Amino acid sequence: MTYRPTSTARLTLAGTAAAALAVSAVLLPGAGAATAAPASPAHQAKAAAALAARLGNRAAGSYYDAASRRLVVNITDPSAAQQVRDTGAVPRVVRYSTAQLHTVIADLAKQARIAGTAWVIDPRQDKVVVTADPTVTGAKRARLGAAVKALGDRAALRHTASPLKLLVAGGDAIWGSSVRCSLGFNVTVDGAPYFLTAGHCGNASSTWSDSGGGAEIGQTVDSRFPGTDYALVQYDDSSSAPASEVDLYDGSTQEITGAADAYVGESVERSGSTSGLHGGSVTGLDATVNYEEGSVSGLIDTDVCAEAGDSGGALFDGSSAIGLTSGGSGDCTSGGETFFQPVTAALSAEGATIP
């Protein structure tokens, strides 16, 4: 039987999402002039990551600009501009380095780890964007506001109209003892077949079937939530590896041949058993979401919508697996924000590979 990469769960957490804010920064003279055909966005992102490692505290994040089809690399030192151009990217001078913004995150973790909040570094704005949902009221709201104010222009606070929820969907549904989730991505460990789904799903059930009340197809062997949000399930039948593909909800599927790290500005799609296929872009990386049940860090922030039933579902870019649906706010009628557990982190932790 074929199980497609996805995931769902009838669970709700009160948390929040982090979005984008504005900051002023200046493009270096001539930085926008492109003389060579741009490489693929993924290739540019890898080159930028390697350059950031060399630049150290002179680097300040990067993002893909779809209009120019160029990766923009933030720097705090104008003398590094040519090194950026040599990679085919556009240099942009900003005030704060990634290292400086990480100190902001550390301060928030100490002062404002409140259920119903989230934060993420926004490289387009060169600051940390902090989000509070409607559950953050009274003394908690005052505490959060004071913490953000103390950070000056390194951080900004926004409010969402709806709370963050763990979402149920992704692709083909799977049933646990008390929850309905979706399969994320089929993987192998030492040649044996497994699949990834959300950690909050794995916490809720030790066994899984492919229909309500159906026969068992697999058992949860590892589940990580909170902290991170992924679970590894081993198929009972190890005689053959299920196909690695995502249900596109139009009668076709997308083959998944590997995994990749996300980058800001990347165009992505999410497949879910509740809301079907929806697309959008990556808006932030290494986001922290403070659910009532605990905090999850290292998440991918997106403007892709999702709804109840989409938890653990597949986030992908073409044939590359990118993430597993963790939670979000809004819906696919009015729009929303959704966070994803990076697949590469889960694969590395479990010693797993995409078939």
PDB file of N, CA, C and O in Angstrom, residues 63 78 137 144 205 226 243 248 282 337:
ATOM      1  N   TYR A  63      17.760  36.490   2.263  1.00  0.00           N
ATOM      2  CA  TYR A  63      16.424  36.129   1.799  1.00  0.00           C
ATOM      3  C   TYR A  63      16.384  36.207   0.280  1.00  0.00           C
ATOM      4  O   TYR A  63      17.150  36.952  -0.345  1.00  0.00           O
ATOM      5  N   PRO A  78      30.344  47.189   5.088  1.00  0.00           N
ATOM      6  CA  PRO A  78      30.315  47.448   3.641  1.00  0.00           C
ATOM      7  C   PRO A  78      31.483  46.843   2.877  1.00  0.00           C
ATOM      8  O   PRO A  78      31.353  46.546   1.688  1.00  0.00           O
ATOM      9  N   THR A 137      -3.129  38.359  27.637  1.00  0.00           N
ATOM     10  CA  THR A 137      -3.871  39.514  28.158  1.00  0.00           C
ATOM     11  C   THR A 137      -3.346  39.916  29.531  1.00  0.00           C
ATOM     12  O   THR A 137      -2.519  39.213  30.135  1.00  0.00           O
ATOM     13  N   LEU A 144       5.051  41.197  28.471  1.00  0.00           N
ATOM     14  CA  LEU A 144       5.604  41.034  27.130  1.00  0.00           C
ATOM     15  C   LEU A 144       5.939  42.391  26.519  1.00  0.00           C
ATOM     16  O   LEU A 144       7.014  42.574  25.937  1.00  0.00           O
ATOM     17  N   SER A 205      -0.233   8.792  20.498  1.00  0.00           N
ATOM     18  CA  SER A 205      -0.546   7.407  20.163  1.00  0.00           C
ATOM     19  C   SER A 205       0.728   6.596  19.915  1.00  0.00           C
ATOM     20  O   SER A 205       1.666   7.075  19.272  1.00  0.00           O
ATOM     21  N   PRO A 226       7.368  18.774  23.637  1.00  0.00           N
ATOM     22  CA  PRO A 226       7.846  19.993  22.978  1.00  0.00           C
ATOM     23  C   PRO A 226       9.358  20.007  22.815  1.00  0.00           C
ATOM     24  O   PRO A 226       9.997  18.962  22.952  1.00  0.00           O
ATOM     25  N   ALA A 243       6.024   4.112  -1.171  1.00  0.00           N
ATOM     26  CA  ALA A 243       6.464   5.169  -2.080  1.00  0.00           C
ATOM     27  C   ALA A 243       6.666   6.481  -1.334  1.00  0.00           C
ATOM     28  O   ALA A 243       5.967   6.775  -0.359  1.00  0.00           O
ATOM     29  N   LEU A 248      -1.315  15.513  -4.110  1.00  0.00           N
ATOM     30  CA  LEU A 248      -1.595  16.875  -4.561  1.00  0.00           C
ATOM     31  C   LEU A 248      -3.089  17.173  -4.638  1.00  0.00           C
ATOM     32  O   LEU A 248      -3.493  18.257  -5.044  1.00  0.00           O
ATOM     33  N   VAL A 282       8.355  31.010   2.475  1.00  0.00           N
ATOM     34  CA  VAL A 282       9.012  30.990   3.779  1.00  0.00           C
ATOM     35  C   VAL A 282       9.279  32.433   4.205  1.00  0.00           C
ATOM     36  O   VAL A 282       9.860  33.211   3.453  1.00  0.00           O
ATOM     37  N   GLU A 337      -0.901  31.867   8.944  1.00  0.00           N
ATOM     38  CA  GLU A 337       0.535  31.714   9.171  1.00  0.00           C
ATOM     39  C   GLU A 337       0.749  30.339   9.778  1.00  0.00           C
ATOM     40  O   GLU A 337       0.031  29.944  10.692  1.00  0.00           O
TER      41      GLU A 337
END
